[in-house]
GROMACS .gro file of N, CA, C and O in nm:
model
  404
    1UNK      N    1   0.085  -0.117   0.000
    1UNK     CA    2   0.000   0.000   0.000
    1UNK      C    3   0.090   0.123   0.000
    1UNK      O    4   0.133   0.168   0.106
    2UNK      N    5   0.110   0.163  -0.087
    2UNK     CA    6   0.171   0.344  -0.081
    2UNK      C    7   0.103   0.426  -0.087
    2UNK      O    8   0.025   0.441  -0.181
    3UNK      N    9   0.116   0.520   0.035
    3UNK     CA   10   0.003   0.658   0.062
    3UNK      C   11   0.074   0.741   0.036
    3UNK      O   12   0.195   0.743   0.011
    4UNK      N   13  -0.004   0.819   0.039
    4UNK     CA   14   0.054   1.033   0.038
    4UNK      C   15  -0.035   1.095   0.055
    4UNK      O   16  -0.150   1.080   0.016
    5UNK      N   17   0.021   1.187   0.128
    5UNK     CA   18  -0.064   1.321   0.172
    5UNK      C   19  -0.070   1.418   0.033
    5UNK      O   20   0.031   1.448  -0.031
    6UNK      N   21  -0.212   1.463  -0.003
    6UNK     CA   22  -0.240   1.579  -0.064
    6UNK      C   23  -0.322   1.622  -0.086
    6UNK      O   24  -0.430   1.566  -0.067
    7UNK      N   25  -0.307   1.778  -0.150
    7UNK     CA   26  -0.433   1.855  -0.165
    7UNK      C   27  -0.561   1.862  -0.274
    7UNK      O   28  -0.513   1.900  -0.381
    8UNK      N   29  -0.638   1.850  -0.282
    8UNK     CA   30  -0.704   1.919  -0.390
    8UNK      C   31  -0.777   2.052  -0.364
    8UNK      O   32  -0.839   2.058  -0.257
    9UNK      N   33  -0.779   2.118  -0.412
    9UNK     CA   34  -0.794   2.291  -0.422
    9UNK      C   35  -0.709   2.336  -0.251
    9UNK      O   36  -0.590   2.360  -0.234
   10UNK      N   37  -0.812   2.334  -0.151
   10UNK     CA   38  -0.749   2.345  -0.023
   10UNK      C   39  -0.758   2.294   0.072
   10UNK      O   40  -0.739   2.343   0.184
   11UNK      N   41  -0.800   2.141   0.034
   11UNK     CA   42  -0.836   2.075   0.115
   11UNK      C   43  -0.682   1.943   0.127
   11UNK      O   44  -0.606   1.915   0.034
   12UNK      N   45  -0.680   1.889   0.260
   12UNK     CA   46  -0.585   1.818   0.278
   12UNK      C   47  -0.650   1.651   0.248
   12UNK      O   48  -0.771   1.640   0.268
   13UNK      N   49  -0.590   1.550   0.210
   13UNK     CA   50  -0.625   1.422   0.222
   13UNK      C   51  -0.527   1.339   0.228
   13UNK      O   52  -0.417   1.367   0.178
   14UNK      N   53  -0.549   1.241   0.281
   14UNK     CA   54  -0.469   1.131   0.219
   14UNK      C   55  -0.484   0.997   0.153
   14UNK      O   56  -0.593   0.940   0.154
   15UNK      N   57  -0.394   0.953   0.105
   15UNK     CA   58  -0.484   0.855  -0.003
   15UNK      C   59  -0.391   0.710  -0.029
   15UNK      O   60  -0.310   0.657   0.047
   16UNK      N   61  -0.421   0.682  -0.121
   16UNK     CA   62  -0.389   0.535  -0.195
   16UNK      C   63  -0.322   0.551  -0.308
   16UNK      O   64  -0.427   0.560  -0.372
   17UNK      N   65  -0.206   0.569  -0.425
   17UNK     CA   66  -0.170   0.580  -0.499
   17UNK      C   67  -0.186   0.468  -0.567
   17UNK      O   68  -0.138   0.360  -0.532
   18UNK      N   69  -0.257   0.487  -0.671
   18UNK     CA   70  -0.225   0.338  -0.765
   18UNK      C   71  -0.206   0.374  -0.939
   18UNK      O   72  -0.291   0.430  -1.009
   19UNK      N   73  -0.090   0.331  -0.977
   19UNK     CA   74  -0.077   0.380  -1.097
   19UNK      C   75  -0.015   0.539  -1.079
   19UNK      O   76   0.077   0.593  -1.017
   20UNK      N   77  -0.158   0.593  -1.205
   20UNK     CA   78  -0.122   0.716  -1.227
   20UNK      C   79  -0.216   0.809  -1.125
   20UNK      O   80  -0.188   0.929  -1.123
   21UNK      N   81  -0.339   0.754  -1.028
   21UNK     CA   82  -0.446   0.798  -0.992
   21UNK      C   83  -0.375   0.817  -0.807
   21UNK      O   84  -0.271   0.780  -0.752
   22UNK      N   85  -0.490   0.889  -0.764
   22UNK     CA   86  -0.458   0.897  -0.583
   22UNK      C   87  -0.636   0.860  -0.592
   22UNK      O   88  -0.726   0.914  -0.656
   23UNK      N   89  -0.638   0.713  -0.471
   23UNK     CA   90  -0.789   0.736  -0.420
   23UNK      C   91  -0.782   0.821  -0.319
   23UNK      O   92  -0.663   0.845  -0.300
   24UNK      N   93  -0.862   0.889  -0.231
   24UNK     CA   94  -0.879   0.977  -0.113
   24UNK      C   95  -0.939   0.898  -0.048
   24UNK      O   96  -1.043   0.846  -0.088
   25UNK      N   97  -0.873   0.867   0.095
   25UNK     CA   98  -0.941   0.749   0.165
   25UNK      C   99  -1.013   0.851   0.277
   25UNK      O  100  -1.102   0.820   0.356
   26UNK      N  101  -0.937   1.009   0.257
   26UNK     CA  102  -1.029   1.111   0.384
   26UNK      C  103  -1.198   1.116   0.319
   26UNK      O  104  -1.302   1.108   0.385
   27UNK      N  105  -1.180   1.136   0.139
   27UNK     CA  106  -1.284   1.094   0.094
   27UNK      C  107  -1.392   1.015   0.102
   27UNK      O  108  -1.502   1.069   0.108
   28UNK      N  109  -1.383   0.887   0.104
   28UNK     CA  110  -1.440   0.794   0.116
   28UNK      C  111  -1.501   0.754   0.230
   28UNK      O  112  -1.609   0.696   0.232
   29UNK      N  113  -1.410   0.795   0.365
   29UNK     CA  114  -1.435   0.766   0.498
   29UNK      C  115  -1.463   0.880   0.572
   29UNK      O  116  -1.481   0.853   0.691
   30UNK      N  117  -1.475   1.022   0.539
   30UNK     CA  118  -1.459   1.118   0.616
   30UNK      C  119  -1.434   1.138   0.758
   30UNK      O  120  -1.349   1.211   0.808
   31UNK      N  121  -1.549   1.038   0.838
   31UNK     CA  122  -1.557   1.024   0.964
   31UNK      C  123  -1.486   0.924   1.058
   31UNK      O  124  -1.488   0.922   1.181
   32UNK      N  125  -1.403   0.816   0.947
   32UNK     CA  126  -1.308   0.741   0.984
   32UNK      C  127  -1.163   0.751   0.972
   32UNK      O  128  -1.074   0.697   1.038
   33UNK      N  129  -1.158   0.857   0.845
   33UNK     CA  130  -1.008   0.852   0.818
   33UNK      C  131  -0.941   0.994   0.827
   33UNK      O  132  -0.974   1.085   0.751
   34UNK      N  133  -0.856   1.007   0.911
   34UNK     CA  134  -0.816   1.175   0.922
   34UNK      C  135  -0.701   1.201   0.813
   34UNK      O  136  -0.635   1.125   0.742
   35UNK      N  137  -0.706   1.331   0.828
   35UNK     CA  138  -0.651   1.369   0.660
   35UNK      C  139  -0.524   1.392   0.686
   35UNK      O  140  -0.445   1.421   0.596
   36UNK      N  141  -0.486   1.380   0.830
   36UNK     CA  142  -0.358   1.385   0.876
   36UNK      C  143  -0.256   1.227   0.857
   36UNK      O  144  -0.294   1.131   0.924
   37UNK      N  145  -0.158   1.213   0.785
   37UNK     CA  146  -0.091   1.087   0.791
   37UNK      C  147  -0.037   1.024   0.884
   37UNK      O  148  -0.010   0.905   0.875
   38UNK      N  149  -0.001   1.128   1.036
   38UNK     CA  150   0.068   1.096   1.125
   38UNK      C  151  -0.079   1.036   1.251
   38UNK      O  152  -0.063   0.948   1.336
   39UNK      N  153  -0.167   1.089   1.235
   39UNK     CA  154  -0.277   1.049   1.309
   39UNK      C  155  -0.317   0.876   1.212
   39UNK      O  156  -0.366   0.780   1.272
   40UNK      N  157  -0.291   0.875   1.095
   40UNK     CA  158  -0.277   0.776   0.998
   40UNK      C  159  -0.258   0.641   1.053
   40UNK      O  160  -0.331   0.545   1.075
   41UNK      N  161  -0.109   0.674   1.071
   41UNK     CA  162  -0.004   0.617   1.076
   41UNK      C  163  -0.006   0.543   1.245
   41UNK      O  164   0.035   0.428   1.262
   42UNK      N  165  -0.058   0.628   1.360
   42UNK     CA  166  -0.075   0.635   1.476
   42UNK      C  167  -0.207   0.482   1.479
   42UNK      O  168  -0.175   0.383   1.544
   43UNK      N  169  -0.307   0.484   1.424
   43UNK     CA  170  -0.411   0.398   1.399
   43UNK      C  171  -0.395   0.308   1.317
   43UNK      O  172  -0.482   0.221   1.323
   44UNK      N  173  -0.321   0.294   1.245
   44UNK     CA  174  -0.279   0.218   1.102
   44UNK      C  175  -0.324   0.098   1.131
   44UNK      O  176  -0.375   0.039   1.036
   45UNK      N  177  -0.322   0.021   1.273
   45UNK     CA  178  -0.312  -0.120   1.246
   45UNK      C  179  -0.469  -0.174   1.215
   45UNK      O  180  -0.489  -0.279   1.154
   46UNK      N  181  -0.590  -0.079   1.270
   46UNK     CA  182  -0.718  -0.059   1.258
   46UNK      C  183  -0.751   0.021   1.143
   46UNK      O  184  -0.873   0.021   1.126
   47UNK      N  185  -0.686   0.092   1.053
   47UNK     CA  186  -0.702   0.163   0.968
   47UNK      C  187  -0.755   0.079   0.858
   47UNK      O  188  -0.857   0.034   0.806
   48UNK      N  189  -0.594   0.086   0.849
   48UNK     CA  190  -0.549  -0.024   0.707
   48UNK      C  191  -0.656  -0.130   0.653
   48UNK      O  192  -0.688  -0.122   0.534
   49UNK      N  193  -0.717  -0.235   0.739
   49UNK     CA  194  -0.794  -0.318   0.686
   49UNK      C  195  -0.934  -0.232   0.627
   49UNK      O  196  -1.000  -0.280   0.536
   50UNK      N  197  -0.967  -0.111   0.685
   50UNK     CA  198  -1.093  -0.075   0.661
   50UNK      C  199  -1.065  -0.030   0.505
   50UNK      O  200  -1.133  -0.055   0.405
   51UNK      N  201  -0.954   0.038   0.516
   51UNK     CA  202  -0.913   0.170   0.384
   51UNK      C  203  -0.914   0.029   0.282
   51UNK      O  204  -0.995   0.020   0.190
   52UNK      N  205  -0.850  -0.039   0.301
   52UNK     CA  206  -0.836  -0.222   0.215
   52UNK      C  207  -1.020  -0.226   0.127
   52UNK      O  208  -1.061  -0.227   0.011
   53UNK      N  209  -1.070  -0.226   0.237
   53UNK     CA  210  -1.192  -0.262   0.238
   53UNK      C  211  -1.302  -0.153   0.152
   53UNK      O  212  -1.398  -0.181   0.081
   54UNK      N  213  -1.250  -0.028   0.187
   54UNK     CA  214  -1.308   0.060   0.143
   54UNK      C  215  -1.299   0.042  -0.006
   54UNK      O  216  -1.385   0.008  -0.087
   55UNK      N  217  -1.173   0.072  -0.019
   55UNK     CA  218  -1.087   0.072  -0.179
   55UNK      C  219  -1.175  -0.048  -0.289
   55UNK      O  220  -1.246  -0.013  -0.384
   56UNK      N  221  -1.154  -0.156  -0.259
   56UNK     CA  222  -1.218  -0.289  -0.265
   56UNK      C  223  -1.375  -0.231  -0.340
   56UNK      O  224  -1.392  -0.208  -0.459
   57UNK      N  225  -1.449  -0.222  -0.262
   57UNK     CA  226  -1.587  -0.170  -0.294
   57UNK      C  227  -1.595  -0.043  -0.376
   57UNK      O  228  -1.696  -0.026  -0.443
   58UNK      N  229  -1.508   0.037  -0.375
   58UNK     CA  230  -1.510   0.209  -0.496
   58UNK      C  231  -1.648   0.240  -0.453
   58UNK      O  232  -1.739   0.257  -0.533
   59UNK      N  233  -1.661   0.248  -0.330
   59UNK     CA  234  -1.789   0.325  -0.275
   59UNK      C  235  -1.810   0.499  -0.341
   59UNK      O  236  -1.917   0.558  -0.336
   60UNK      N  237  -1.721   0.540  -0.383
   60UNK     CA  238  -1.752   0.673  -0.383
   60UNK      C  239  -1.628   0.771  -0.530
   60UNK      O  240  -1.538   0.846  -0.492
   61UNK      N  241  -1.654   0.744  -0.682
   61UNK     CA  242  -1.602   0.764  -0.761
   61UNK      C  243  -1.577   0.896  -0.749
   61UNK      O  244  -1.514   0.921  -0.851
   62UNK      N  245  -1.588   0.995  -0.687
   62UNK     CA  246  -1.556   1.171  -0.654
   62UNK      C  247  -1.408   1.168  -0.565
   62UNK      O  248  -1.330   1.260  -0.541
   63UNK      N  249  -1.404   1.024  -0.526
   63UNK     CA  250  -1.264   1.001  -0.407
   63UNK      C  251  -1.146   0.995  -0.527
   63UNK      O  252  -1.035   1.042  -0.501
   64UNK      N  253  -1.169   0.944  -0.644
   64UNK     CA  254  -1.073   0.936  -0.713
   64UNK      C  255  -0.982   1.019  -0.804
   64UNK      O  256  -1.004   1.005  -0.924
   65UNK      N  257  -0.875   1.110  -0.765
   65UNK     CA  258  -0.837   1.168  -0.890
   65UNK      C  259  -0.690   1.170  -0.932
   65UNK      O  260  -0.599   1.117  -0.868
   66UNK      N  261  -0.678   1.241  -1.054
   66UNK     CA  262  -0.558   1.175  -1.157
   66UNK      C  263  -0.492   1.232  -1.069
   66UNK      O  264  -0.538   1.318  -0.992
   67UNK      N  265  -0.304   1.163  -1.074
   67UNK     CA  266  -0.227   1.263  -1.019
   67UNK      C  267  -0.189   1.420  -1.024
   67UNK      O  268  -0.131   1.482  -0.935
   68UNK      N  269  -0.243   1.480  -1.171
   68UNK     CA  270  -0.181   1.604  -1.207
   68UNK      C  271  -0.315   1.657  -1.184
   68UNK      O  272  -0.346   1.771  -1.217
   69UNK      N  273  -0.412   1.555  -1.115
   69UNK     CA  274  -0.464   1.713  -1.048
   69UNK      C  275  -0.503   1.789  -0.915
   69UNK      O  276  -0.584   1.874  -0.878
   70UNK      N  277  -0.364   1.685  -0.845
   70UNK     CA  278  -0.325   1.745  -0.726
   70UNK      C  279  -0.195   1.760  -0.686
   70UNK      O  280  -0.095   1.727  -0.749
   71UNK      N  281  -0.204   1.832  -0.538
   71UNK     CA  282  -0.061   1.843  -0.486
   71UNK      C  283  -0.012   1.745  -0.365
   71UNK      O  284  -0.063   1.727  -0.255
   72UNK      N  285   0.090   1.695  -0.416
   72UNK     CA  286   0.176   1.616  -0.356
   72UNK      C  287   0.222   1.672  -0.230
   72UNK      O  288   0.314   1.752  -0.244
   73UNK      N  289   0.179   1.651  -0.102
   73UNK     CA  290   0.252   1.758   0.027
   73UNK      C  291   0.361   1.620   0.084
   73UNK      O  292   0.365   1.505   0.042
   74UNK      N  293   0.437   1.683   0.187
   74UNK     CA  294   0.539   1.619   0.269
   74UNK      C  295   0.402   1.502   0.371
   74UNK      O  296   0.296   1.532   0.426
   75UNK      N  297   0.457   1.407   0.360
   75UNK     CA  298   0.397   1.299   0.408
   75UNK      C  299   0.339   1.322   0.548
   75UNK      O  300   0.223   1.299   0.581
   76UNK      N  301   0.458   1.381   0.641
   76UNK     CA  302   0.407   1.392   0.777
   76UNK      C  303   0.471   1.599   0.743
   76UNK      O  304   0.580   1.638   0.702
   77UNK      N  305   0.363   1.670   0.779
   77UNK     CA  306   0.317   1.772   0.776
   77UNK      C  307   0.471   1.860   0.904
   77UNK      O  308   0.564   1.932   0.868
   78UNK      N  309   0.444   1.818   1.026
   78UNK     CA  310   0.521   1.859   1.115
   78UNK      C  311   0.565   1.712   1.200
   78UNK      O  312   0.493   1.656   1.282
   79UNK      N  313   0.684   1.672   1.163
   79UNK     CA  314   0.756   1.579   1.190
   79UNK      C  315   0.854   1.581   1.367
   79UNK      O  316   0.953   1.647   1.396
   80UNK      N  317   0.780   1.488   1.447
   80UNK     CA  318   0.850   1.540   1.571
   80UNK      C  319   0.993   1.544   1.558
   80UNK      O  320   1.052   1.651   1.578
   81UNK      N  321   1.060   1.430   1.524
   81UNK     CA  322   1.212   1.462   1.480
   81UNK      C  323   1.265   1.426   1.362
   81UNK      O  324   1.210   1.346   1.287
   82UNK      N  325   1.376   1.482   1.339
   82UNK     CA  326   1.427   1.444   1.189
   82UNK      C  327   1.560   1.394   1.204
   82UNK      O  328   1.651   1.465   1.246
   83UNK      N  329   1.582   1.219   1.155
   83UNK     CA  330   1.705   1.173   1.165
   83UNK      C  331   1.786   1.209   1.005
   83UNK      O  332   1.727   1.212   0.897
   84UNK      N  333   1.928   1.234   1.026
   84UNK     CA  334   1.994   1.216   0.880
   84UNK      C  335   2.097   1.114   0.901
   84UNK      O  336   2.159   1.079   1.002
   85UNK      N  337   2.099   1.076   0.776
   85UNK     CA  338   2.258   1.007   0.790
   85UNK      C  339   2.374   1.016   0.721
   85UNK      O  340   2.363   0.949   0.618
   86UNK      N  341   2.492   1.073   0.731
   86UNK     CA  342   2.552   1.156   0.652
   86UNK      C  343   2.656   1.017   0.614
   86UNK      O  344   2.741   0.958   0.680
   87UNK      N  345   2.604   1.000   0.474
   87UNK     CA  346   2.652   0.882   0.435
   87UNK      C  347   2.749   0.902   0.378
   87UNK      O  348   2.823   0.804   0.367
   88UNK      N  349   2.793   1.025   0.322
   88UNK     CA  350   2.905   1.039   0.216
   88UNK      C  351   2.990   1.133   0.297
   88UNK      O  352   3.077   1.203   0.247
   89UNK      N  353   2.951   1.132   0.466
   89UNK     CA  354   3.069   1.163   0.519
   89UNK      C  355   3.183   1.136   0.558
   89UNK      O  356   3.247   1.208   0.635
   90UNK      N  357   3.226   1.020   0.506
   90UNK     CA  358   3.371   0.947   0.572
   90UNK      C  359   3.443   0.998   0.395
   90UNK      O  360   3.561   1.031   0.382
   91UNK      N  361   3.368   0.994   0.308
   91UNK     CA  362   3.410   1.045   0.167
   91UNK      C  363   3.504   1.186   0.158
   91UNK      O  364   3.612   1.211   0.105
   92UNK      N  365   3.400   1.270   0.245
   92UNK     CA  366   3.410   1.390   0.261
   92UNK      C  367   3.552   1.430   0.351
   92UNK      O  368   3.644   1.491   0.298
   93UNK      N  369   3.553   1.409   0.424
   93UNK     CA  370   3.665   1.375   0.558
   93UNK      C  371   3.810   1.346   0.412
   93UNK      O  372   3.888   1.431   0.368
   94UNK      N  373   3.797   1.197   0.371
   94UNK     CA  374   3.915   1.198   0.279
   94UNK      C  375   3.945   1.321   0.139
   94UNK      O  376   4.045   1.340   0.070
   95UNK      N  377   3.850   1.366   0.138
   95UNK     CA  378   3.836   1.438   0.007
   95UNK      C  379   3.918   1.592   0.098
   95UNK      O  380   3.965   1.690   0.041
   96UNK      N  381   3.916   1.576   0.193
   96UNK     CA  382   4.010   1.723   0.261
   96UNK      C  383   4.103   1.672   0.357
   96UNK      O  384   4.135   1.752   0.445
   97UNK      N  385   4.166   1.534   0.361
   97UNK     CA  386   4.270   1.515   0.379
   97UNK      C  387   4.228   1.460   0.521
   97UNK      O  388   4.313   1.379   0.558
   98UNK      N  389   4.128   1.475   0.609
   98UNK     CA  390   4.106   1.445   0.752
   98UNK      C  391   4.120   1.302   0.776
   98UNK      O  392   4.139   1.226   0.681
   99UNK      N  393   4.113   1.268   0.872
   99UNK     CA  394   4.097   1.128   0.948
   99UNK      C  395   3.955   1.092   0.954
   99UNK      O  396   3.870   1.182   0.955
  100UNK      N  397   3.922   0.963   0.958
  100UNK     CA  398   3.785   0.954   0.998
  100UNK      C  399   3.740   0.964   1.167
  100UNK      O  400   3.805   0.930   1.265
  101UNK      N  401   3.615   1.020   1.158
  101UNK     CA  402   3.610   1.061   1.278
  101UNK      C  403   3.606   0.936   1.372
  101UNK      O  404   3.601   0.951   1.494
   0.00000   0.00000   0.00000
């Protein structure tokens, strides 16, 4: 299942990617599925089978639209932390002569 968060006009959703299309599962479920991914993600293990389920049936053809005619947002909106991993730093280090740390 690959999701993403996005908009259509100004509204937030999140959805189902398949192909070239996004279903809107905030669509489909309004009162079950929050348009937030991290509240998503938080419920997922109860989610998932319904959104499965939902999808399955195409209860609601207005949930469906092409990709280009929405916006793609950052998955989790405000992210409590952000890990990196600076992979091409031991590269970097030799490329100016240093030791590895």
């Amino acid at each position: 299942m690959k999701l993403a968060t996005f908009s259509v006009q100004t509204e937030q959703h999140i959805g189902l990617v398949k192909n070239d299309q996004i279903i809107s599962l905030t669509a489909l479920g309004p009162e079950e599925f929050p348009a937030c991914m991290k509240k998503f993600i938080e419920r997922s293990s109860k989610l998932r089978t319904r959104a499965e389920q939902l999808i399955e049936q195409r209860v609601n053809d207005d949930a469906i639209f092409d990709l280009s005619e929405v916006k793609i947002l950052p998955p989790i909106a405000k992210p409590d932390k952000i890990i990196c991993v600076g992979l091409n730093y031991f590269d970097h280090c030799k490329g100016n002569g240093d030791g590895a740390p």
